[in-house]
Short mmCIF file of C-alpha atoms and ligand atoms in Angstrom, two decimals:
data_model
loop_
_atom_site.label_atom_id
_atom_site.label_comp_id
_atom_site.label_asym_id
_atom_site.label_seq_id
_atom_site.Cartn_x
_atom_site.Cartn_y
_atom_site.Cartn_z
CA UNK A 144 -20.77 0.72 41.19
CA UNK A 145 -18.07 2.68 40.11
CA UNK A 146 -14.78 2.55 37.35
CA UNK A 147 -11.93 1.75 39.17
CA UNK A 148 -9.63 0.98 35.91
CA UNK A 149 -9.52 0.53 32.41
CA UNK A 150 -6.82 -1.51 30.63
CA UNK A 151 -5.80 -3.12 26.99
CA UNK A 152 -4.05 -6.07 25.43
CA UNK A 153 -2.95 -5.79 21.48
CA UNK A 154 -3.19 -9.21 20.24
CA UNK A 155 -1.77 -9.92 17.07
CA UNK A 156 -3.84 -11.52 14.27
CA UNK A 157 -4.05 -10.59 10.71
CA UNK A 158 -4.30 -7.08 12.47
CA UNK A 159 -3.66 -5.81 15.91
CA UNK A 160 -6.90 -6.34 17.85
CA UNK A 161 -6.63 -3.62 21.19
CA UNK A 162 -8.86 -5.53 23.71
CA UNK A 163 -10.14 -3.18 26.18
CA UNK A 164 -11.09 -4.07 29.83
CA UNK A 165 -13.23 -1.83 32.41
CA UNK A 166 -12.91 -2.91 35.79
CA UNK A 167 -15.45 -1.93 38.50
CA UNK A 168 -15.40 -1.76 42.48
CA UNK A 169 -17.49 -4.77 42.79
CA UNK A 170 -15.17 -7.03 40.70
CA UNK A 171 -17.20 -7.41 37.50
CA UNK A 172 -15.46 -6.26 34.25
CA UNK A 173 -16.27 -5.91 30.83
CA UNK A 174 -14.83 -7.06 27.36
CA UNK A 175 -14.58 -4.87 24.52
CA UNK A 176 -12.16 -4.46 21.36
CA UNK A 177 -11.22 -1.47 19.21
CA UNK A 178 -10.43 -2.08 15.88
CA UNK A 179 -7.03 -1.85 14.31
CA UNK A 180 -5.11 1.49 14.28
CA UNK A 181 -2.16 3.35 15.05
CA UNK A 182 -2.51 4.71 19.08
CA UNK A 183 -5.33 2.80 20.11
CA UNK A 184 -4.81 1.49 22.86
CA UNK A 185 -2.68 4.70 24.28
CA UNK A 186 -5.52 6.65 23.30
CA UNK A 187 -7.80 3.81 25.31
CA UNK A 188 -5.16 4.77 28.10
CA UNK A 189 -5.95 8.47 27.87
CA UNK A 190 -9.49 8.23 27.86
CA UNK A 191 -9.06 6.80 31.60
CA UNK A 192 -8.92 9.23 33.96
CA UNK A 193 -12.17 10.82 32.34
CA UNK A 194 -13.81 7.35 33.20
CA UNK A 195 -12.50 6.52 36.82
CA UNK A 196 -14.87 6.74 39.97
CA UNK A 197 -17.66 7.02 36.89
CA UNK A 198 -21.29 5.15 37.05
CA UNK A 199 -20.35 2.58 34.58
CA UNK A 200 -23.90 2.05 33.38
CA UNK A 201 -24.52 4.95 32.35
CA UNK A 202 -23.18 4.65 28.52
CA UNK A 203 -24.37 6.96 26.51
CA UNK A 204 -23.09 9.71 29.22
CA UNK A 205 -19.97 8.47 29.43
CA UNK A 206 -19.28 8.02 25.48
CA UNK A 207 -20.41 11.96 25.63
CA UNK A 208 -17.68 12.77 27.98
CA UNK A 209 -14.68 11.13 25.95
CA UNK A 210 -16.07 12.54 23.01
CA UNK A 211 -15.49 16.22 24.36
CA UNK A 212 -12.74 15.86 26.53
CA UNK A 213 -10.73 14.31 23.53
CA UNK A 214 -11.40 16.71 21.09
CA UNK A 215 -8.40 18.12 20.74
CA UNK A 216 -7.23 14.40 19.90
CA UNK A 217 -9.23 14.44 17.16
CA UNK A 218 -12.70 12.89 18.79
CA UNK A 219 -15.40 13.45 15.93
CA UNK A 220 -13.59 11.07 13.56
CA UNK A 221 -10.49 8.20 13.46
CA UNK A 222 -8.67 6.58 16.16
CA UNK A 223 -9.97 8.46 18.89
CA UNK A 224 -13.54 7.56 17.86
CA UNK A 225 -12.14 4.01 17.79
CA UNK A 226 -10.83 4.18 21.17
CA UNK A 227 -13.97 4.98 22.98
CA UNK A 228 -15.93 2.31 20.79
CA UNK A 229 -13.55 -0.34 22.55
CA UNK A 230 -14.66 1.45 25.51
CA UNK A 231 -17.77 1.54 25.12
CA UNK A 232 -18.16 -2.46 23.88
CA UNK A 233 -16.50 -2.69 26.95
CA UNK A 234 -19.09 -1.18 29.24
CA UNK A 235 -22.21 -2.63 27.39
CA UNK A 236 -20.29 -6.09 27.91
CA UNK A 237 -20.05 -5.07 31.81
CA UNK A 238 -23.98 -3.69 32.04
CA UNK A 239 -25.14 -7.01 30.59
CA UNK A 240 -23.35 -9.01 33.36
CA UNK A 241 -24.18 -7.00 35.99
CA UNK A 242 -27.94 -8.05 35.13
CA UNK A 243 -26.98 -11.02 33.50
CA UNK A 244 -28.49 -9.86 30.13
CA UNK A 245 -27.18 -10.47 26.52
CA UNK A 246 -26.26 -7.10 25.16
CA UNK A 247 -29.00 -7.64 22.38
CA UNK A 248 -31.67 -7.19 24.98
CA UNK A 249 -30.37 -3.39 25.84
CA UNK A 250 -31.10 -2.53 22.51
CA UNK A 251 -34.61 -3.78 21.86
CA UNK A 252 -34.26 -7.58 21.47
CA UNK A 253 -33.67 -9.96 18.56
CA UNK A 254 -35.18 -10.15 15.55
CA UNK A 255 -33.30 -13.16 14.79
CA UNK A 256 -30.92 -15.06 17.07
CA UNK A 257 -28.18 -16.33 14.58
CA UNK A 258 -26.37 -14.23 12.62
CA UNK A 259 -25.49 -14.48 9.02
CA UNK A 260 -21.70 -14.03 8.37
CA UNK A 261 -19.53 -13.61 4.75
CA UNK A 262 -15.98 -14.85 4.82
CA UNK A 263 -13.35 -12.51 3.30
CA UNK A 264 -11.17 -14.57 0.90
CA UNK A 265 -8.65 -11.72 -0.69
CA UNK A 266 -8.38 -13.60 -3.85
CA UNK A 267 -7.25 -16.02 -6.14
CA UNK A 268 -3.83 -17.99 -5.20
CA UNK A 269 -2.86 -16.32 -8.73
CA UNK A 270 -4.21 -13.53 -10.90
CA UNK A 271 -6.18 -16.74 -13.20
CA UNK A 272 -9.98 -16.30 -12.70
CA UNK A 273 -10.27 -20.18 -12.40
CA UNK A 274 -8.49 -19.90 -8.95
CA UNK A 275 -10.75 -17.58 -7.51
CA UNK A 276 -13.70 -20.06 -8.26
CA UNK A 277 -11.43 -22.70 -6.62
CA UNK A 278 -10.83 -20.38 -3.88
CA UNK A 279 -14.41 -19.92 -3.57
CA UNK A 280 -15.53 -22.89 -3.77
CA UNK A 281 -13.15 -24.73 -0.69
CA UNK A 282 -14.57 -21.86 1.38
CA UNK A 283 -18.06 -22.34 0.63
CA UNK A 284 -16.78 -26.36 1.47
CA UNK A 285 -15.73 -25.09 4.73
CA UNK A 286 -19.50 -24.32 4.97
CA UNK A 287 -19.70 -20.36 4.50
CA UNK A 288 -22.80 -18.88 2.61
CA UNK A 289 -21.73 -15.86 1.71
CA UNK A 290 -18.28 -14.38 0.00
CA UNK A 291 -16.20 -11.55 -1.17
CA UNK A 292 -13.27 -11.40 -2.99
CA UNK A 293 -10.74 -8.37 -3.70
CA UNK A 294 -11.16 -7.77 -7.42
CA UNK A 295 -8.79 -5.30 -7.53
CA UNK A 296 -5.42 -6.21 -6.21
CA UNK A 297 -3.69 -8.82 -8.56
CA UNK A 298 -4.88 -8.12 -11.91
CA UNK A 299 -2.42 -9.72 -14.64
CA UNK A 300 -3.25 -6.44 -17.22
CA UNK A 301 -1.58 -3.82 -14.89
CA UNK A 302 0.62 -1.24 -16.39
CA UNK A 303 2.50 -1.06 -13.41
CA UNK A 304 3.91 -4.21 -11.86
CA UNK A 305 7.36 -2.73 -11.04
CA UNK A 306 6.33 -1.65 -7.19
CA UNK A 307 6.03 -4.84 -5.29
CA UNK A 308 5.88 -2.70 -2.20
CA UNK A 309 2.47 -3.38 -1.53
CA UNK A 310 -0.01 -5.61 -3.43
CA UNK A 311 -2.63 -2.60 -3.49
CA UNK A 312 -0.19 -0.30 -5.65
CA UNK A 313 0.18 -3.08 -8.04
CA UNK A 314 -2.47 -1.26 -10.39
CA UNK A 315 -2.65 -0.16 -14.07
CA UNK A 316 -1.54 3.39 -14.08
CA UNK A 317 -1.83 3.71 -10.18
CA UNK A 318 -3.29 7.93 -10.28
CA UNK A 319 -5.67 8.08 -12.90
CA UNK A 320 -8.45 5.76 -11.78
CA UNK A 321 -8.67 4.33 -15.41
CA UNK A 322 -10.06 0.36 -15.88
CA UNK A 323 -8.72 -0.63 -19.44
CA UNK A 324 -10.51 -2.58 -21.55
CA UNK A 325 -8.37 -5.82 -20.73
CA UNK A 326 -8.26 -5.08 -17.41
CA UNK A 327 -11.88 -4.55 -17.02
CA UNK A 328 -12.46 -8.18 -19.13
CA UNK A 329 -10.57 -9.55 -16.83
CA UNK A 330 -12.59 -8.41 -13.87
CA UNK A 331 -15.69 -9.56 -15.05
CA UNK A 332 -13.85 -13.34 -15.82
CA UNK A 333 -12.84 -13.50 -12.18
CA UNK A 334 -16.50 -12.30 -11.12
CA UNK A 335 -18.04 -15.03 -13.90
CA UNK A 336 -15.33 -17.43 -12.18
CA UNK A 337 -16.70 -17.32 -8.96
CA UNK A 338 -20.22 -17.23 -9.51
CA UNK A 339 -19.69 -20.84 -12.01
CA UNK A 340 -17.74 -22.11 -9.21
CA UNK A 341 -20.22 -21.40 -6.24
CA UNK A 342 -23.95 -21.30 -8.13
CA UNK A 343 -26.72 -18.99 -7.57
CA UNK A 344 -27.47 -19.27 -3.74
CA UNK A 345 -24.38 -17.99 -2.48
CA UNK A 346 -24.00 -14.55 -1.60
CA UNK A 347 -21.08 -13.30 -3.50
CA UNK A 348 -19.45 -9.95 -3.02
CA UNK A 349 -16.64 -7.87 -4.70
CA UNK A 350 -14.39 -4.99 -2.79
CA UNK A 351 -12.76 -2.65 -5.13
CA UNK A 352 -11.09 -0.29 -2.16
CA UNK A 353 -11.83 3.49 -3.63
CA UNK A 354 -9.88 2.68 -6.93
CA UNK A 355 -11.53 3.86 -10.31
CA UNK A 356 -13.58 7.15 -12.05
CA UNK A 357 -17.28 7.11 -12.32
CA UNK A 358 -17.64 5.97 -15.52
CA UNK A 359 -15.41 2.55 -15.42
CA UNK A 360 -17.54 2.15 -12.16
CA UNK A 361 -20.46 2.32 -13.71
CA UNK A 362 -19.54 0.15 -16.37
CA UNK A 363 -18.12 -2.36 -14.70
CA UNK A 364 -20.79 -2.69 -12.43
CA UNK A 365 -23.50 -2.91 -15.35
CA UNK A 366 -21.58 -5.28 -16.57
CA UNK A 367 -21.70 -7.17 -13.49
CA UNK A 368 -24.94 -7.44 -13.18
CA UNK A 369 -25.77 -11.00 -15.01
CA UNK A 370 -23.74 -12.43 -11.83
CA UNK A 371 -26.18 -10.96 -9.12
CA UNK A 372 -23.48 -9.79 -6.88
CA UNK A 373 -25.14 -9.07 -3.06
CA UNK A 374 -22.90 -5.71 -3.80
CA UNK A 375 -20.04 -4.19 -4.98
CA UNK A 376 -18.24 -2.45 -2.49
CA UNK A 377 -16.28 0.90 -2.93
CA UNK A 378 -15.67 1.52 -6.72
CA UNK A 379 -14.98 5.15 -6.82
CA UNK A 380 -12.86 7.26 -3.76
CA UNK A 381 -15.01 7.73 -0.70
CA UNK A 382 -14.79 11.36 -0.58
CA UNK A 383 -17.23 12.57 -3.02
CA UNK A 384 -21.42 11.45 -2.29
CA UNK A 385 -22.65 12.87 -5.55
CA UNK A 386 -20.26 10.66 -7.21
CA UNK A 387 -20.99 7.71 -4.89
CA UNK A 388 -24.91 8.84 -5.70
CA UNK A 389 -24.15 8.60 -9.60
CA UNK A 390 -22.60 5.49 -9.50
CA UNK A 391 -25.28 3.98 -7.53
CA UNK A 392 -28.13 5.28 -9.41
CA UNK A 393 -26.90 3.95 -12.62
CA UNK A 394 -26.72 -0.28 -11.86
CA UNK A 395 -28.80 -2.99 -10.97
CA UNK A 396 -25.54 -4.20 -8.97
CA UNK A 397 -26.10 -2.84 -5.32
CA UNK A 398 -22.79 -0.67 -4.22
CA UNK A 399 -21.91 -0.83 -0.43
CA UNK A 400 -19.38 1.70 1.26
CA UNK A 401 -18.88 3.15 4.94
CA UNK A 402 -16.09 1.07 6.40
CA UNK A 403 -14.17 4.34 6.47
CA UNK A 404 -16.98 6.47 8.27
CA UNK A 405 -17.32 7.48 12.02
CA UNK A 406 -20.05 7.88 14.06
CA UNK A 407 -23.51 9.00 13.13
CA UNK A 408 -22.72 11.78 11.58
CA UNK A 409 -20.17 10.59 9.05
CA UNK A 410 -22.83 8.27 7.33
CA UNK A 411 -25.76 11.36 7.81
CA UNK A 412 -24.87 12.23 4.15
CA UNK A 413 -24.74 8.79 2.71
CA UNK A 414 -27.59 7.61 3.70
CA UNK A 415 -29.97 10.87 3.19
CA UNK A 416 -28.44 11.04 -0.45
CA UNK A 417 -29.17 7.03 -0.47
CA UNK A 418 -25.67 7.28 -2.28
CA UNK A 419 -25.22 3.79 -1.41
CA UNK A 420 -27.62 0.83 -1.31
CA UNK A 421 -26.15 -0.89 1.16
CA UNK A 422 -23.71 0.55 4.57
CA UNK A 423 -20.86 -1.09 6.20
CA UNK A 424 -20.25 0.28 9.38
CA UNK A 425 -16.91 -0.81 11.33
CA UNK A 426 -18.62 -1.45 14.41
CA UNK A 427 -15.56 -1.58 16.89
CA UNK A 428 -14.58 1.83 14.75
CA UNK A 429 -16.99 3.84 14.26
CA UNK A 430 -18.13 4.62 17.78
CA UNK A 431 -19.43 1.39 19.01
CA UNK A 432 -22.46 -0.81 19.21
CA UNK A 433 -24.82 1.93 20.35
CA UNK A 434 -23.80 4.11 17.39
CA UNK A 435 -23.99 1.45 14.99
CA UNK A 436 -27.50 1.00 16.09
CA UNK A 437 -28.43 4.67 15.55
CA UNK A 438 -27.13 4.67 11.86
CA UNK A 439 -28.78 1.18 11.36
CA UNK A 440 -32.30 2.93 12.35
CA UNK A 441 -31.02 6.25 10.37
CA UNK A 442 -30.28 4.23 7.22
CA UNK A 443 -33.71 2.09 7.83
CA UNK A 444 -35.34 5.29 7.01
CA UNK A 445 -34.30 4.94 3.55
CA UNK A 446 -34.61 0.64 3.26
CA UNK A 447 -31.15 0.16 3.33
CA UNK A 448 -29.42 -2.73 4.60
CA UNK A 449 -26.56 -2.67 6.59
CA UNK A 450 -23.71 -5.09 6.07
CA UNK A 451 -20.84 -4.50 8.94
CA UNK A 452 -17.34 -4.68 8.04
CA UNK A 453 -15.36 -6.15 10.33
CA UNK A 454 -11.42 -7.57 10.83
CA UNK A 455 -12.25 -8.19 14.83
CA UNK A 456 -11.26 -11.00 16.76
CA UNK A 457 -14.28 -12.95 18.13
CA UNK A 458 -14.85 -10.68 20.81
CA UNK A 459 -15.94 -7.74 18.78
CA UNK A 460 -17.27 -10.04 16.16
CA UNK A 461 -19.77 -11.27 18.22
CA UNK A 462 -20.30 -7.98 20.40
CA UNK A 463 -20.91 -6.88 17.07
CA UNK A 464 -23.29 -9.71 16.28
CA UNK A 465 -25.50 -8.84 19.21
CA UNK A 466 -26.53 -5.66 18.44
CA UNK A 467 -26.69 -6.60 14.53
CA UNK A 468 -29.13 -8.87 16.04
CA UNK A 469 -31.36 -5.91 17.13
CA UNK A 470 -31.10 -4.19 13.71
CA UNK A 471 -34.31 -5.08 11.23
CA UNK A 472 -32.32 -4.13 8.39
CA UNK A 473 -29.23 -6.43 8.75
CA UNK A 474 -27.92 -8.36 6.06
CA UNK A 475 -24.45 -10.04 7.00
CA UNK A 476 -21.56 -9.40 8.96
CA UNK A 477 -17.66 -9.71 7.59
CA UNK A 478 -15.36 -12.53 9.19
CA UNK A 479 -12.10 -11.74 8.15
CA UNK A 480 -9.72 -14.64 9.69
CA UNK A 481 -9.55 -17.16 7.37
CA UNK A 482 -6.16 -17.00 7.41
CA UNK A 483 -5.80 -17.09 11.17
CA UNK A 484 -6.37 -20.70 12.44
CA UNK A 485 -6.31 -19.56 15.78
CA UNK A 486 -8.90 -17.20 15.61
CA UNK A 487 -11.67 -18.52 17.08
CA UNK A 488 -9.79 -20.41 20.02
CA UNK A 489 -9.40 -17.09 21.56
CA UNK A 490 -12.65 -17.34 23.19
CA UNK A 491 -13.74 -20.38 25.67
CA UNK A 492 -15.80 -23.02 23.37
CA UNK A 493 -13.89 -22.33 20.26
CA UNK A 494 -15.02 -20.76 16.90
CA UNK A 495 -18.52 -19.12 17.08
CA UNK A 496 -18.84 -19.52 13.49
CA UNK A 497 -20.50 -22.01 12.49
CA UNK A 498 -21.64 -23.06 9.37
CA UNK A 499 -21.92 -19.14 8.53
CA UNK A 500 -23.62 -18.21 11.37
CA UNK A 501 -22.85 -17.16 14.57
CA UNK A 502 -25.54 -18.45 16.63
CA UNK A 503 -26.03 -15.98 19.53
CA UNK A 504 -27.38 -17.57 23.36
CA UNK A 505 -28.60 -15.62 26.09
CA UNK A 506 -25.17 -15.65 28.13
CA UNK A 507 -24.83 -12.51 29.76
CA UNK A 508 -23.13 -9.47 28.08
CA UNK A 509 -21.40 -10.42 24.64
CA UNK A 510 -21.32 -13.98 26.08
CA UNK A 511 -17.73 -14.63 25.20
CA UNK A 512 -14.95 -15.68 27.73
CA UNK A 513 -11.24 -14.95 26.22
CA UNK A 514 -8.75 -17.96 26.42
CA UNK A 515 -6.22 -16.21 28.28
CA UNK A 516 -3.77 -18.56 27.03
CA UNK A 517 -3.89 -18.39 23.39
CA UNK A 518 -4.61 -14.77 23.37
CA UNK A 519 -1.56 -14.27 25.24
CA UNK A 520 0.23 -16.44 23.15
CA UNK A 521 -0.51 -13.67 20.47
CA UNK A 522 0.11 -10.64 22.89
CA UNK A 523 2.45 -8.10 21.15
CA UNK A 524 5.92 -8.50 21.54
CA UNK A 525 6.69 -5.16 23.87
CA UNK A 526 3.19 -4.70 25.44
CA UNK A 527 1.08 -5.49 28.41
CA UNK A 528 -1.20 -7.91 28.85
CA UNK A 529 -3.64 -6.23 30.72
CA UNK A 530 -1.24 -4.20 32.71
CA UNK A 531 -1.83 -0.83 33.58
CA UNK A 532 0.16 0.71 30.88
CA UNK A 533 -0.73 -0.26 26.64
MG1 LIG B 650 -13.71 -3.08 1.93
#
């Protein structure tokens, strides 16, 4: 069996979604999906000639070769590594229909066959706390078990509400990473808000997005910690571990990072420092469901969970989901659609959420079909569906 051609449809939901097929000689393809990013999919494109007339099944070889023959694009972190993980979803999709396997079986079977999933819900419909408990508590209606909110993009106490460019800037005194006192009340209202609103069982998260200085980290998330958050996800910048460390080292309130990390190697630090209690690999970012495994197994070393972040559209969602099913150590995976109604009609049979759980069969591959019709529907205005070119 060999490559004869590798192709890519962006589909527009709440982000672009670069679907990535690899088409073989016998007439079996696979399904994958790179997350988001500027040049994806021509960067899918370029990685093509290094994959034609290849062995499809052999993965791990093949991820190799990209890695070095794109190097001078960039290949040990960002949108190249994102490219080849569409890729290489792609060709574990392919190697479980050629022996009509689920892709969870490649990677040392299931530990559990459903898999637990959070819904983002941005926030509030306004900066009052009561409206992120109502917000919370219609999506916990709509039968989620798990939440997170942004807690740091519409808070009333900002110092600096005159750029309405973009949401994120609206933010105190946007360079010096300060929480005020008000601002930092307020916080903890929305937090208390939500947790009144939903009760104890529901796992309830908070993303702060690389915002604030060590200390108001730290004391915000001590005094978070009556409300039993599952975590609270990237307080200080990402750059720095032995700031990440301190932070993490001084609250009961577990902090999560990693969205922003690629490949093995970018989360080698984080997880030997255990600067972080739990991970969040980007799985259709970061290099792909084999490399996701590898830093599951590298953070299990250390007993920490990993919680995937994840924008997909069902196809890496789930892709995602099947090797999440392989991983001892994994806690919940994001769904970040909420807002898209479509989402999940994408795929033949319709949303594979259900009831915050993605319930994984033994179809072969990823197990997902797309519904050429609505995901063309979506198709972005200018580029191929498919086609030979992005
Ligand atoms: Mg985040």
């Amino acid at each position: 069996m060999k490559i004869i051609n590798v192709r890519t449809a962006i589909i527009e939901g709440n982000f672009p979604w670069v679907l990535v097929k690899v088409d073989t000689d016998l007439g079996i393809s696979g399904l994958g999906e790179a997350y988001w990013g500027a040049g994806v999919a021509e960067l899918v494109h370029q990685a093509k000639p290094i994959l034609l007339g290849e062995d499809p099944t052999n993965i791990a070889r093949l991820v190799e070769i990209m890695i070095r023959c794109l190097s001078g694009e960039g290949s040990q972190a960002g949108a190249t590594v994102t490219a080849i993980s569409g890729i290489e979803i792609a060709l574990w999709d392919l190697l479980g229909r050629v022996h009509k396997m689920p892709i969870s079986t490649f990677f040392g079977g299931r530990f559990r066959d459903r898999i637990r999933i959070y819904a983002d819900c941005h926030a509030g419909e306004t900066p009052d706390p009561l409206d992120y408990g109502r917000k919370a508590r219609e999506v916990v209606a709509e039968g989620f078990t798990a939440i997170k909110f942004d807690l740091d993009t519409q808070n009333p106490y900002t110092l600096d509400i005159t750029d309405d460019s973009h949401p994120r800037r609206r933010w105190f005194e946007p360079f010096n990473r300060i929480i005020g006192s008000r601002e930092m009340a307020w916080m903890v209202d929305v937090v208390r808000c939500v947790r009144e609103a939903v009760g104890p069982d529901i796992w309830v998260a908070m993303d702060m997005h690389w915002k604030f200085n060590v200390n108001d980290a730290i004391k915000l998330a001590q005094a978070l910690e009556p409300f039993d958050l599952i975590w609270l996800e990237d307080p200080v910048p990402p750059e720095n571990i032995e700031a990440q460390r301190h932070v993490t080292h001084s609250t009961k309130t577990p902090i999560c990072t990693g969205e922003n990390l690629y490949r093995k190697h970018g989360f080698r630090e984080l997880i030997e420092k255990q600067a972080a209690r739990i991970i969040a690999p980007d799985i259709p970012k970061m290099g792909g469901l084999a490399e996701a495994k590898k830093v599951a197994d590298h953070a299990d070393l250390y007993y920490i969970p990993i919680a995937p972040h994840n924008v997909a559209s069902p196809i890496g969602t789930v892709a995602g989901a099947q090797v999440c099913a392989a991983m001892n150590n994994f806690l919940v995976m994001e769904y970040h659609a909420l807002d898209v109604p479509w989402w999940g009609d994408m795929v033949v049979g319709g949303q594979p959420i259900i009831d915050s759980y993605i319930h994984l069969n033994d179809k072969p591959g990823h197990g997902l079909e797309l519904n050429d019709d609505v995901a063309r529907a979506h198709v972005r205005p200018g580029t191929s569906y498919f086609g030979d070119e992005p």
